[in-house]
Short mmCIF file of C-alpha atoms and ligand atoms in Angstrom, two decimals:
data_model
loop_
_atom_site.label_atom_id
_atom_site.label_comp_id
_atom_site.label_asym_id
_atom_site.label_seq_id
_atom_site.Cartn_x
_atom_site.Cartn_y
_atom_site.Cartn_z
CA MET Q 342 -28.65 30.42 -3.99
CA ALA Q 343 -25.11 30.81 -2.59
CA ASP Q 344 -22.81 33.16 -4.48
CA LYS Q 345 -20.96 31.20 -7.13
CA ARG Q 346 -17.21 31.56 -7.41
CA THR Q 347 -15.90 33.10 -10.60
CA MET Q 348 -14.41 30.68 -13.08
CA THR Q 349 -10.84 31.60 -14.09
CA THR Q 350 -8.13 30.62 -16.55
CA SER Q 351 -5.34 28.55 -15.05
CA ALA Q 352 -3.43 31.82 -14.67
CA GLY Q 353 -6.24 33.09 -12.45
CA ALA Q 354 -7.91 35.64 -14.76
CA PRO Q 355 -11.73 35.74 -14.68
CA VAL Q 356 -13.52 34.06 -17.57
CA SER Q 357 -16.27 36.20 -19.08
CA ASP Q 358 -17.84 33.66 -21.45
CA ASN Q 359 -17.39 29.89 -21.33
CA GLN Q 360 -20.04 29.13 -23.98
CA ASN Q 361 -18.87 30.92 -27.15
CA SER Q 362 -15.47 31.01 -28.88
CA VAL Q 363 -14.07 34.26 -30.25
CA THR Q 364 -14.83 34.36 -33.97
CA ALA Q 365 -14.30 36.90 -36.72
CA GLY Q 366 -17.93 37.58 -37.48
CA GLU Q 367 -20.88 35.52 -36.36
CA LYS Q 368 -20.14 32.66 -38.76
CA GLY Q 369 -16.45 32.25 -37.82
CA PRO Q 370 -13.60 31.36 -38.20
CA VAL Q 371 -12.19 31.30 -34.63
CA LEU Q 372 -9.24 33.52 -33.85
CA LEU Q 373 -5.87 32.30 -32.57
CA GLN Q 374 -6.09 34.91 -29.85
CA ASP Q 375 -8.90 32.95 -28.12
CA TYR Q 376 -6.58 31.77 -25.39
CA GLN Q 377 -9.41 30.27 -23.36
CA LEU Q 378 -10.29 27.92 -26.21
CA ILE Q 379 -6.64 27.04 -26.81
CA GLU Q 380 -6.03 26.38 -23.13
CA LYS Q 381 -9.06 24.09 -22.86
CA LEU Q 382 -8.11 22.08 -25.95
CA ALA Q 383 -4.45 21.88 -24.93
CA HIS Q 384 -5.35 20.61 -21.47
CA GLN Q 385 -7.68 18.02 -22.92
CA ASN Q 386 -4.87 16.74 -25.13
CA ARG Q 387 -2.73 16.26 -22.03
CA GLU Q 388 -5.28 14.62 -19.73
CA ARG Q 389 -3.81 11.15 -20.15
CA ILE Q 390 -0.44 9.99 -18.87
CA PRO Q 391 1.17 6.72 -20.00
CA GLU Q 392 -0.71 3.83 -18.48
CA ARG Q 393 1.31 1.26 -16.59
CA VAL Q 394 2.81 -1.36 -18.96
CA VAL Q 395 1.48 -3.96 -16.52
CA HIS Q 396 -1.20 -3.49 -13.86
CA ALA Q 397 -2.86 -0.71 -15.90
CA LYS Q 398 -6.41 -1.43 -14.72
CA GLY Q 399 -6.72 -0.77 -11.01
CA TRP Q 400 -9.01 -0.02 -8.07
CA GLY Q 401 -7.90 1.60 -4.85
CA ALA Q 402 -8.81 3.05 -1.49
CA HIS Q 403 -7.33 4.53 1.67
CA GLY Q 404 -7.24 2.78 5.02
CA VAL Q 405 -5.28 1.93 8.12
CA LEU Q 406 -2.92 -0.80 9.31
CA LYS Q 407 -3.43 -1.65 13.00
CA ILE Q 408 -0.85 -3.80 14.76
CA THR Q 409 -2.17 -5.93 17.60
CA GLY Q 410 0.49 -8.65 17.81
CA ASP Q 411 4.02 -8.26 19.15
CA ILE Q 412 6.96 -8.89 16.80
CA SER Q 413 9.16 -6.24 18.44
CA LYS Q 414 11.84 -8.87 19.06
CA TYR Q 415 12.25 -9.16 15.28
CA THR Q 416 11.99 -5.55 14.12
CA ILE Q 417 12.38 -1.92 15.13
CA ALA Q 418 9.96 -0.84 12.37
CA LYS Q 419 7.66 1.69 14.06
CA ALA Q 420 4.67 0.69 11.93
CA LEU Q 421 5.01 -2.92 13.18
CA GLN Q 422 5.15 -2.19 16.92
CA PRO Q 423 2.22 -3.29 19.13
CA GLY Q 424 -0.57 -0.69 19.04
CA ALA Q 425 0.77 1.15 15.97
CA GLU Q 426 -1.84 2.58 13.60
CA THR Q 427 -0.51 3.65 10.22
CA PRO Q 428 -2.49 5.35 7.44
CA MET Q 429 -2.18 3.54 4.15
CA LEU Q 430 -3.27 3.30 0.54
CA ALA Q 431 -4.10 0.14 -1.43
CA ARG Q 432 -4.28 -0.32 -5.17
CA PHE Q 433 -5.47 -3.62 -6.63
CA SER Q 434 -5.15 -4.41 -10.33
CA THR Q 435 -5.16 -6.97 -13.06
CA VAL Q 436 -1.81 -7.56 -14.79
CA ALA Q 437 -2.39 -7.85 -18.51
CA GLY Q 438 -5.49 -5.82 -19.36
CA GLU Q 439 -5.27 -2.21 -20.45
CA GLN Q 440 -7.04 0.57 -18.56
CA GLY Q 441 -10.36 -0.09 -20.28
CA ALA Q 442 -10.23 -3.87 -19.83
CA ALA Q 443 -12.99 -5.69 -17.96
CA ASP Q 444 -12.41 -6.34 -14.27
CA ALA Q 445 -13.75 -9.91 -14.13
CA GLU Q 446 -10.99 -11.52 -16.17
CA ARG Q 447 -8.86 -14.50 -15.20
CA ASP Q 448 -5.51 -12.97 -14.30
CA VAL Q 449 -3.19 -12.50 -11.35
CA ARG Q 450 -4.22 -9.49 -9.24
CA GLY Q 451 -1.78 -6.84 -8.06
CA PHE Q 452 -2.03 -6.06 -4.33
CA ALA Q 453 0.01 -2.87 -3.84
CA LEU Q 454 0.17 -1.20 -0.45
CA LYS Q 455 1.71 2.07 0.72
CA PHE Q 456 2.07 2.62 4.45
CA TYR Q 457 2.73 6.24 5.45
CA THR Q 458 4.98 5.50 8.46
CA GLU Q 459 6.75 7.95 10.80
CA ASP Q 460 10.04 6.89 9.19
CA GLY Q 461 8.94 7.33 5.58
CA ASN Q 462 6.83 5.38 3.15
CA TRP Q 463 6.94 1.60 3.26
CA ASP Q 464 5.54 -0.04 0.12
CA LEU Q 465 4.65 -3.71 -0.24
CA VAL Q 466 3.97 -4.33 -3.90
CA GLY Q 467 2.51 -7.81 -3.87
CA ASN Q 468 -0.02 -9.98 -5.66
CA ASN Q 469 -3.01 -12.12 -4.68
CA THR Q 470 -0.71 -15.13 -5.10
CA PRO Q 471 2.27 -16.05 -2.92
CA VAL Q 472 4.49 -16.95 -5.92
CA PHE Q 473 5.27 -15.74 -9.44
CA PHE Q 474 5.74 -17.18 -12.95
CA VAL Q 475 9.52 -16.64 -13.13
CA ARG Q 476 12.33 -16.54 -10.63
CA ASP Q 477 14.90 -14.64 -12.69
CA PRO Q 478 14.27 -11.01 -13.70
CA LEU Q 479 16.05 -11.57 -17.01
CA LYS Q 480 12.91 -13.43 -18.08
CA PHE Q 481 10.43 -10.84 -16.87
CA PRO Q 482 10.08 -8.69 -20.04
CA ASP Q 483 9.72 -11.85 -22.19
CA PHE Q 484 7.05 -13.21 -19.89
CA ILE Q 485 5.10 -9.95 -19.95
CA HIS Q 486 5.29 -9.84 -23.75
CA THR Q 487 3.47 -13.19 -23.83
CA GLN Q 488 0.65 -11.70 -21.73
CA LYS Q 489 0.19 -8.59 -23.86
CA ARG Q 490 -0.89 -8.22 -27.49
CA HIS Q 491 0.75 -10.05 -30.40
CA PRO Q 492 2.63 -7.47 -32.50
CA ARG Q 493 0.95 -8.54 -35.77
CA THR Q 494 -2.56 -9.63 -34.79
CA ASN Q 495 -2.83 -7.05 -31.98
CA MET Q 496 -4.67 -9.74 -30.01
CA ARG Q 497 -3.76 -11.72 -26.89
CA SER Q 498 -2.02 -14.96 -27.86
CA PRO Q 499 -2.71 -18.21 -25.96
CA THR Q 500 0.01 -19.78 -28.12
CA ALA Q 501 2.61 -17.33 -26.81
CA MET Q 502 1.48 -17.85 -23.22
CA TRP Q 503 1.59 -21.64 -23.28
CA ASP Q 504 4.74 -21.71 -25.39
CA PHE Q 505 6.54 -19.61 -22.77
CA TRP Q 506 5.05 -21.47 -19.80
CA SER Q 507 5.79 -24.89 -21.27
CA LEU Q 508 9.39 -23.81 -21.87
CA SER Q 509 9.63 -22.39 -18.34
CA PRO Q 510 8.51 -25.07 -15.87
CA GLU Q 511 9.19 -22.77 -12.90
CA SER Q 512 5.87 -21.14 -13.93
CA LEU Q 513 3.83 -24.30 -13.05
CA HIS Q 514 3.11 -23.24 -9.50
CA GLN Q 515 1.70 -19.84 -10.48
CA VAL Q 516 -0.08 -21.26 -13.56
CA THR Q 517 -1.84 -23.78 -11.29
CA ILE Q 518 -3.01 -21.00 -8.95
CA LEU Q 519 -4.06 -18.80 -11.89
CA MET Q 520 -6.15 -21.59 -13.45
CA SER Q 521 -7.65 -22.61 -10.08
CA ASP Q 522 -10.65 -21.01 -8.40
CA ARG Q 523 -8.46 -18.29 -6.89
CA GLY Q 524 -7.49 -17.11 -10.39
CA LEU Q 525 -10.73 -15.17 -10.79
CA PRO Q 526 -11.82 -13.43 -7.57
CA VAL Q 527 -15.21 -11.68 -7.47
CA ALA Q 528 -13.78 -8.40 -6.14
CA PRO Q 529 -10.62 -7.19 -4.34
CA MET Q 530 -12.02 -7.75 -0.84
CA TYR Q 531 -12.57 -11.45 -1.52
CA MET Q 532 -8.93 -12.30 -2.15
CA ASN Q 533 -5.76 -12.62 -0.12
CA GLY Q 534 -2.70 -10.49 -0.66
CA TYR Q 535 0.87 -11.68 -0.40
CA GLY Q 536 4.08 -9.67 -0.25
CA SER Q 537 5.31 -12.67 -2.30
CA HIS Q 538 9.00 -11.78 -2.10
CA THR Q 539 11.06 -12.67 0.90
CA TYR Q 540 11.92 -9.48 2.78
CA SER Q 541 13.77 -9.15 6.07
CA LEU Q 542 13.15 -7.69 9.50
CA TRP Q 543 15.95 -6.45 11.77
CA ASN Q 544 15.95 -5.64 15.44
CA ASP Q 545 17.80 -3.37 17.87
CA LYS Q 546 20.46 -6.05 18.40
CA GLY Q 547 21.35 -5.98 14.72
CA GLU Q 548 19.84 -9.44 14.10
CA ARG Q 549 18.17 -10.13 10.75
CA PHE Q 550 15.22 -12.45 10.14
CA TRP Q 551 13.71 -13.38 6.79
CA VAL Q 552 10.02 -12.59 6.50
CA LYS Q 553 7.00 -13.21 4.26
CA PHE Q 554 3.94 -10.93 4.57
CA HIS Q 555 0.40 -12.28 4.15
CA PHE Q 556 -2.95 -10.43 4.08
CA LYS Q 557 -5.86 -12.83 4.56
CA THR Q 558 -9.30 -11.71 3.49
CA VAL Q 559 -11.70 -11.38 6.42
CA GLN Q 560 -14.63 -11.31 3.96
CA GLY Q 561 -13.75 -14.85 2.83
CA HIS Q 562 -12.71 -16.07 -0.61
CA LYS Q 563 -15.25 -15.58 -3.40
CA HIS Q 564 -14.51 -16.52 -6.98
CA HIS Q 565 -16.22 -16.56 -10.36
CA THR Q 566 -16.23 -19.55 -12.66
CA ASN Q 567 -15.37 -18.65 -16.26
CA ALA Q 568 -19.07 -18.88 -17.17
CA GLU Q 569 -20.11 -16.57 -14.32
CA ALA Q 570 -17.41 -14.07 -15.29
CA GLU Q 571 -18.62 -14.02 -18.89
CA GLU Q 572 -22.07 -13.10 -17.64
CA VAL Q 573 -20.68 -10.39 -15.35
CA VAL Q 574 -18.55 -8.88 -18.13
CA GLY Q 575 -21.60 -8.94 -20.42
CA LYS Q 576 -23.31 -6.62 -17.95
CA THR Q 577 -20.47 -4.51 -16.57
CA ARG Q 578 -16.78 -4.14 -17.19
CA GLU Q 579 -16.33 -2.36 -13.84
CA SER Q 580 -17.47 -5.03 -11.38
CA TYR Q 581 -14.46 -4.56 -9.05
CA GLN Q 582 -14.69 -0.77 -9.02
CA GLU Q 583 -18.43 -0.94 -8.35
CA GLU Q 584 -18.06 -3.40 -5.52
CA LEU Q 585 -15.02 -1.83 -3.80
CA TYR Q 586 -16.32 1.74 -4.15
CA GLY Q 587 -19.89 0.81 -3.18
CA THR Q 588 -18.86 -1.25 -0.16
CA ILE Q 589 -16.70 1.53 1.27
CA GLU Q 590 -19.33 4.21 0.51
CA ARG Q 591 -21.85 2.15 2.50
CA GLY Q 592 -19.45 2.03 5.47
CA GLU Q 593 -18.85 -1.71 5.18
CA PHE Q 594 -15.07 -1.51 5.41
CA PRO Q 595 -13.18 -4.50 3.98
CA LYS Q 596 -10.51 -5.99 6.22
CA TRP Q 597 -7.56 -8.31 5.94
CA LYS Q 598 -5.85 -10.21 8.75
CA VAL Q 599 -2.14 -9.44 8.58
CA GLN Q 600 0.30 -12.29 9.14
CA VAL Q 601 4.03 -12.87 8.87
CA GLN Q 602 6.12 -15.97 8.49
CA ILE Q 603 9.52 -15.54 10.13
CA MET Q 604 12.65 -17.52 9.27
CA PRO Q 605 15.86 -17.20 11.31
CA GLU Q 606 18.66 -15.86 9.11
CA ALA Q 607 20.74 -19.06 9.25
CA ASP Q 608 17.82 -21.28 8.17
CA ALA Q 609 18.22 -20.01 4.60
CA GLU Q 610 21.14 -22.45 4.29
CA LYS Q 611 19.05 -25.38 5.52
CA THR Q 612 15.73 -25.40 3.66
CA SER Q 613 15.29 -27.94 0.85
CA TYR Q 614 14.13 -25.07 -1.40
CA ASN Q 615 15.72 -21.68 -1.96
CA PRO Q 616 13.73 -19.39 0.39
CA PHE Q 617 14.50 -16.43 -1.90
CA ASP Q 618 13.02 -18.15 -4.96
CA LEU Q 619 9.83 -16.30 -5.95
CA THR Q 620 8.29 -19.47 -7.40
CA LYS Q 621 8.28 -21.11 -3.94
CA VAL Q 622 6.28 -20.67 -0.75
CA TRP Q 623 7.51 -21.42 2.75
CA PRO Q 624 5.35 -24.33 3.93
CA HIS Q 625 3.15 -23.27 6.84
CA ALA Q 626 4.10 -26.36 8.82
CA GLU Q 627 7.75 -25.24 8.79
CA TYR Q 628 7.17 -21.51 9.26
CA PRO Q 629 3.71 -20.98 10.78
CA PRO Q 630 1.95 -17.69 10.01
CA ILE Q 631 1.87 -15.33 12.99
CA ASP Q 632 -1.07 -12.90 13.38
CA ILE Q 633 0.16 -9.35 13.76
CA GLY Q 634 -2.84 -7.14 13.03
CA VAL Q 635 -5.54 -5.97 10.68
CA MET Q 636 -5.62 -3.83 7.55
CA GLU Q 637 -8.88 -1.98 6.89
CA LEU Q 638 -9.91 0.09 3.86
CA ASN Q 639 -12.27 2.86 4.94
CA ARG Q 640 -12.09 5.82 2.53
CA ASN Q 641 -12.69 6.11 -1.18
CA PRO Q 642 -10.44 8.49 -3.09
CA ASP Q 643 -12.01 11.87 -3.89
CA ASN Q 644 -10.28 11.89 -7.25
CA TYR Q 645 -9.38 8.63 -8.93
CA PHE Q 646 -6.66 10.13 -11.13
CA THR Q 647 -4.74 12.04 -8.48
CA GLU Q 648 -4.99 9.40 -5.76
CA ILE Q 649 -4.92 6.06 -7.60
CA GLU Q 650 -3.65 6.61 -11.14
CA ASN Q 651 -0.88 8.85 -9.75
CA ALA Q 652 -0.05 6.45 -6.92
CA ALA Q 653 3.50 5.15 -7.26
CA PHE Q 654 4.32 1.97 -5.35
CA SER Q 655 7.85 0.59 -5.27
CA PRO Q 656 9.57 -2.17 -3.30
CA SER Q 657 12.51 0.25 -3.04
CA ASN Q 658 10.50 2.00 -0.31
CA ILE Q 659 11.49 0.31 2.93
CA VAL Q 660 11.97 1.84 6.38
CA PRO Q 661 14.29 1.12 9.34
CA GLY Q 662 13.55 -2.36 10.72
CA ILE Q 663 12.61 -3.74 7.29
CA GLY Q 664 15.13 -4.87 4.68
CA HIS Q 665 15.35 -6.63 1.34
CA SER Q 666 16.69 -10.14 0.69
CA PRO Q 667 18.79 -11.91 -1.94
CA ASP Q 668 15.62 -12.54 -4.07
CA LYS Q 669 16.74 -11.67 -7.62
CA MET Q 670 13.26 -10.64 -8.70
CA LEU Q 671 13.09 -8.25 -5.76
CA GLN Q 672 16.36 -6.55 -6.72
CA ALA Q 673 15.07 -6.03 -10.26
CA ARG Q 674 11.82 -4.55 -8.99
CA VAL Q 675 13.67 -2.25 -6.57
CA PHE Q 676 15.23 -0.70 -9.67
CA SER Q 677 12.46 -1.05 -12.16
CA TYR Q 678 9.41 0.20 -10.26
CA ALA Q 679 10.96 3.54 -9.27
CA ASP Q 680 12.25 3.82 -12.84
CA ALA Q 681 8.75 3.22 -14.21
CA HIS Q 682 7.40 6.04 -12.03
CA ARG Q 683 10.08 8.49 -13.14
CA TYR Q 684 9.04 7.73 -16.73
CA ARG Q 685 5.29 7.66 -16.18
CA LEU Q 686 4.81 10.43 -13.60
CA GLY Q 687 8.04 12.43 -13.73
CA THR Q 688 11.27 12.86 -11.82
CA HIS Q 689 9.56 14.26 -8.73
CA TYR Q 690 6.78 11.66 -8.55
CA GLU Q 691 7.17 11.42 -4.79
CA THR Q 692 6.03 15.03 -4.38
CA ILE Q 693 2.60 14.18 -5.83
CA PRO Q 694 0.36 14.41 -2.73
CA VAL Q 695 -0.68 10.74 -2.68
CA ASN Q 696 2.98 9.70 -2.78
CA GLN Q 697 4.26 12.27 -0.29
CA PRO Q 698 5.53 10.82 2.96
CA LYS Q 699 3.66 12.09 6.01
CA CYS Q 700 6.96 12.65 7.83
CA PRO Q 701 9.50 15.45 7.18
CA VAL Q 702 11.49 14.97 3.96
CA HIS Q 703 15.02 16.44 3.64
CA HIS Q 704 17.16 15.72 0.60
CA TYR Q 705 19.52 17.47 -1.79
CA HIS Q 706 17.85 16.56 -5.11
CA ARG Q 707 17.24 19.76 -7.00
CA ASP Q 708 15.76 21.32 -10.12
CA GLY Q 709 14.23 19.12 -12.77
CA GLU Q 710 10.87 19.07 -14.49
CA MET Q 711 7.90 20.07 -12.29
CA ASN Q 712 10.00 20.84 -9.25
CA THR Q 713 7.12 22.21 -7.19
CA PHE Q 714 8.62 21.57 -3.75
CA GLY Q 715 10.33 24.92 -3.43
CA GLY Q 716 13.86 24.39 -4.74
CA ILE Q 717 15.54 21.92 -2.43
CA LYS Q 718 14.48 20.13 0.71
CA THR Q 719 17.28 21.14 3.12
CA GLY Q 720 15.68 24.08 4.93
CA ASN Q 721 18.54 26.44 4.05
CA PRO Q 722 19.28 27.83 0.55
CA ASP Q 723 23.04 27.71 1.22
CA ALA Q 724 22.86 24.02 2.07
CA TYR Q 725 22.47 22.75 -1.47
CA TYR Q 726 25.26 20.15 -1.34
CA GLU Q 727 26.51 17.76 1.31
CA PRO Q 728 28.64 17.89 3.49
CA ASN Q 729 28.13 21.58 4.22
CA SER Q 730 28.64 24.11 7.05
CA PHE Q 731 25.12 25.51 6.85
CA ASP Q 732 23.10 23.14 9.04
CA GLY Q 733 21.93 21.08 6.11
CA PRO Q 734 20.44 17.67 6.91
CA VAL Q 735 22.93 14.91 7.72
CA GLU Q 736 22.94 11.13 7.83
CA ASP Q 737 21.78 9.21 10.89
CA THR Q 738 23.78 6.05 11.54
CA ALA Q 739 20.97 4.72 13.76
CA ALA Q 740 19.07 3.94 10.54
CA LYS Q 741 21.86 1.62 9.33
CA GLU Q 742 20.65 -1.90 8.79
CA PRO Q 743 22.78 -4.92 9.68
CA PRO Q 744 24.89 -6.26 6.83
CA LEU Q 745 23.14 -8.53 4.34
CA LYS Q 746 25.46 -11.52 4.50
CA ILE Q 747 25.97 -12.67 0.93
CA SER Q 748 28.88 -14.59 -0.48
CA GLY Q 749 29.66 -16.24 -3.78
CA ASP Q 750 31.31 -15.70 -7.12
CA ALA Q 751 29.59 -13.57 -9.73
CA ASP Q 752 28.22 -15.82 -12.47
CA ARG Q 753 25.04 -16.51 -14.41
CA TYR Q 754 23.94 -19.51 -12.32
CA ASN Q 755 21.39 -21.84 -13.87
CA HIS Q 756 18.74 -22.02 -11.16
CA ARG Q 757 16.70 -24.60 -13.03
CA ILE Q 758 19.16 -27.43 -12.77
CA GLY Q 759 18.31 -29.50 -9.72
CA ASN Q 760 15.41 -27.22 -8.78
CA ASP Q 761 12.17 -29.07 -8.08
CA ASP Q 762 9.46 -27.13 -9.92
CA TYR Q 763 6.86 -29.83 -9.30
CA ALA Q 764 6.70 -30.53 -5.53
CA GLN Q 765 4.94 -27.33 -4.46
CA PRO Q 766 2.39 -27.37 -7.31
CA ARG Q 767 1.77 -31.00 -6.25
CA ALA Q 768 1.18 -29.92 -2.62
CA LEU Q 769 -1.33 -27.39 -3.94
CA PHE Q 770 -2.99 -29.86 -6.32
CA ASN Q 771 -3.41 -32.28 -3.42
CA LEU Q 772 -5.28 -29.57 -1.46
CA PHE Q 773 -7.97 -29.30 -4.15
CA ASP Q 774 -11.19 -31.30 -3.82
CA GLU Q 775 -12.71 -33.02 -6.88
CA GLY Q 776 -14.75 -29.96 -7.88
CA GLN Q 777 -11.69 -27.67 -7.67
CA LYS Q 778 -9.64 -30.13 -9.72
CA ASN Q 779 -12.30 -30.37 -12.42
CA ARG Q 780 -12.58 -26.59 -12.67
CA LEU Q 781 -8.76 -26.38 -12.86
CA PHE Q 782 -8.76 -28.84 -15.79
CA SER Q 783 -11.54 -27.09 -17.67
CA ASN Q 784 -10.05 -23.61 -17.09
CA ILE Q 785 -6.76 -24.82 -18.52
CA ALA Q 786 -8.47 -26.47 -21.50
CA ALA Q 787 -10.42 -23.27 -22.18
CA ALA Q 788 -7.23 -21.21 -22.06
CA MET Q 789 -5.51 -23.59 -24.50
CA GLY Q 790 -7.94 -23.04 -27.37
CA GLY Q 791 -6.03 -22.67 -30.66
CA VAL Q 792 -2.65 -23.59 -29.18
CA PRO Q 793 -0.57 -25.92 -31.44
CA GLY Q 794 -0.50 -29.57 -30.32
CA GLU Q 795 3.26 -29.56 -29.92
CA ILE Q 796 3.03 -26.87 -27.25
CA ILE Q 797 0.06 -28.54 -25.54
CA GLU Q 798 1.96 -31.83 -25.34
CA ARG Q 799 5.01 -30.11 -23.86
CA GLN Q 800 2.81 -28.55 -21.17
CA LEU Q 801 0.94 -31.82 -20.50
CA ALA Q 802 4.27 -33.47 -19.74
CA HIS Q 803 4.78 -30.90 -16.96
CA PHE Q 804 1.29 -31.52 -15.54
CA ASP Q 805 2.07 -35.28 -15.57
CA LYS Q 806 5.16 -34.63 -13.48
CA VAL Q 807 3.08 -32.77 -10.88
CA HIS Q 808 0.53 -35.60 -10.68
CA ALA Q 809 -0.75 -38.20 -13.16
CA ASP Q 810 -4.31 -37.07 -12.34
CA TYR Q 811 -3.39 -33.50 -13.30
CA GLY Q 812 -2.15 -34.39 -16.80
CA ASN Q 813 -4.96 -36.85 -17.42
CA GLY Q 814 -7.60 -34.46 -16.15
CA VAL Q 815 -6.42 -31.75 -18.55
CA ARG Q 816 -6.31 -34.28 -21.43
CA LYS Q 817 -9.93 -35.23 -20.79
CA ALA Q 818 -10.99 -31.59 -20.56
CA LEU Q 819 -9.12 -30.78 -23.79
CA LYS Q 820 -10.99 -33.56 -25.56
CA GLU Q 821 -14.33 -32.33 -24.24
CA ALA Q 822 -13.63 -28.66 -25.04
CA HIS Q 823 -11.81 -28.93 -28.36
CA GLY Q 824 -11.98 -32.58 -29.46
CA TYR Q 825 -8.25 -32.68 -28.81
CA GLU Q 826 -6.82 -36.22 -28.99
CA ALA Q 827 -4.16 -36.92 -26.38
CA ASN Q 828 -0.74 -37.75 -27.81
CA ALA Q 829 -2.04 -37.08 -31.33
CA VAL Q 830 0.91 -34.81 -31.87
CA PRO Q 831 4.43 -35.91 -30.97
CA VAL Q 832 6.28 -33.86 -28.40
CA THR Q 833 9.12 -32.07 -30.09
CA GLY Q 834 11.90 -29.98 -28.73
CA LYS Q 835 13.49 -29.87 -25.32
CA THR Q 836 13.23 -26.97 -22.95
CA PRO Q 837 16.49 -25.03 -22.84
CA GLN Q 838 17.12 -25.87 -19.20
CA HIS Q 839 16.47 -29.57 -19.65
CA ALA Q 840 18.72 -29.67 -22.67
CA ALA Q 841 21.44 -28.51 -20.28
CA GLU Q 842 20.69 -31.21 -17.70
P1 LIG R 526 -0.71 -25.95 4.13
O1 LIG R 526 -1.73 -27.01 3.97
O2 LIG R 526 -0.18 -25.69 5.48
O3 LIG R 526 -1.24 -24.56 3.60
C1 LIG R 526 -2.02 -24.56 2.53
C2 LIG R 526 -2.36 -23.15 2.21
O4 LIG R 526 -2.74 -23.17 0.87
C3 LIG R 526 -3.56 -22.63 2.94
O5 LIG R 526 -3.22 -22.10 4.17
C4 LIG R 526 -4.05 -21.60 1.99
O6 LIG R 526 -3.24 -20.43 2.09
C5 LIG R 526 -3.67 -22.16 0.66
N1 LIG R 526 -4.80 -22.74 -0.02
C6 LIG R 526 -5.77 -23.51 0.47
N2 LIG R 526 -6.65 -23.78 -0.50
C7 LIG R 526 -6.21 -23.19 -1.61
C8 LIG R 526 -6.68 -23.09 -2.92
N3 LIG R 526 -7.81 -23.69 -3.28
N4 LIG R 526 -5.98 -22.40 -3.81
C9 LIG R 526 -4.83 -21.79 -3.45
N5 LIG R 526 -4.32 -21.83 -2.22
C10 LIG R 526 -5.02 -22.53 -1.32
O7 LIG R 526 0.42 -26.30 3.11
P2 LIG R 526 1.72 -25.57 2.67
O8 LIG R 526 2.03 -24.34 3.44
O9 LIG R 526 2.74 -26.62 2.63
O10 LIG R 526 1.35 -25.15 1.21
C11 LIG R 526 0.85 -26.10 0.28
C12 LIG R 526 0.55 -25.38 -0.97
O11 LIG R 526 -0.43 -24.38 -0.68
C13 LIG R 526 1.75 -24.60 -1.52
O12 LIG R 526 2.54 -25.37 -2.37
C14 LIG R 526 1.10 -23.46 -2.21
O13 LIG R 526 0.78 -23.82 -3.53
C15 LIG R 526 -0.20 -23.24 -1.46
N6 LIG R 526 -0.12 -22.04 -0.62
C16 LIG R 526 0.80 -21.97 0.38
C17 LIG R 526 0.99 -20.81 1.04
C18 LIG R 526 2.07 -20.68 2.02
O14 LIG R 526 2.45 -19.53 2.32
N7 LIG R 526 2.59 -21.75 2.57
C19 LIG R 526 0.16 -19.63 0.76
C20 LIG R 526 -0.84 -19.84 -0.25
C21 LIG R 526 -0.93 -21.00 -0.94
P3 LIG R 526 -3.79 -19.09 2.67
O15 LIG R 526 -3.91 -19.35 4.13
O16 LIG R 526 -2.72 -18.13 2.31
O17 LIG R 526 -5.10 -18.82 2.03
#
């Protein structure tokens, strides 16, 4: 047998006995001086870090982004040039469930990507849906509260969910996707990913273009019905982890076709919808998807905690050639994701190996908890402020992006008035065949169990506005599932936005 290495304390001293505590006499008690015992117990107490408030349950892997198309006229981003191959990390997740929640639950899936480019990390923190439930970040914490546990019952509350959704008709588009077949994928490789937000690309002439990123599953879409998912969860809570891990271990690497939709900067003034509204898609007929390459996942993490739990994705991470947009939800996430990581992982979360850029990093941040990067990142101990005369790193104006042209008076604009929250859900509803429609109706009815009639009626009125068949289909399914009588309860109350109309 090969020589075994000697086990040590974390300070490096050899351990002589890892089976028996130090006790006063054979029958105990243990002595406080048994540092080995204390160190083991103390470490165990600190093995968990705060789980993410949302997207706590996740599955991830390493891979590569290969660019085969040519969008160099739109962007100088090195990772998007023809022939570029960029190492990357993906983390998929559910939104509402805690870390121990079952994988096969109906929920939106997170689709977070980190590309380790030559110019720094570029993160796309998307979902498996092209839109979201709200368009204004002021509503985000309220929305998430409705998805998490009720403070008194400590259970999920369908009443809270449908109350919020029925009072927030901008959610209809995402609710329709969530309750459709695509709301319960079989495993991460059988779903699309969408950057969701509008970002921008900019080129060497200083021209900006709006862009949407799409990742289309090459494996094809596969979904569970609610009944199938119940059976899966009865057997395993880890169906996604098993499938993603197993597939990659077997060398069957999942792939996604990468596409962009490009909108000339000036078009943002012309579209009938706000192209920066996260509840809207850009119709393919107007802005056709362009194939630009393939993303492949080909390596499982060696340590789930250090490579996936510690992974910190943030839309604040962009690189030259890629920019943000006026999307309000995007601005909030640019702040809030990095802030979440500072809280959850610590000030220097980007020095954790999985988050470290694979290009040189030079900055003047210093000190702080767990500063393990050797003081400061300037290459010279005298260059600890900027500007300095000691060859410290300096700015590079070549990385300056063109101005984001925004004008307008600061105000709290009501983006519900005059905003059509029904047309795009209608376009989606019209894509569904009879079977898809029937499953949509029954999924909604199942999710409405126990919800007060007043809230159900308010939501049915929204479905009616999308399409009469939508409202009537849900009514029929409600009757079948719960004996619910349509219009048995009068609709009361107006939504805040409609009261203002
Ligand atoms: P198109 O007919 O050109 O595109 C429809 C797109 O809808 C498809 O390409 C597909 O997107 C997606 N789709 C098809 N079947 C389903 C389904 N069962 N569940 C969810 N999505 C499906 O029309 P539009 O571009 O005008 O979009 C119509 C509606 O399709 C939108 O209102 C939106 O709800 C939905 N959609 C649109 C997307 C877009 O970026 N335009 C993206 C995804 C959905 P994919 O190729 O991404 O799978």
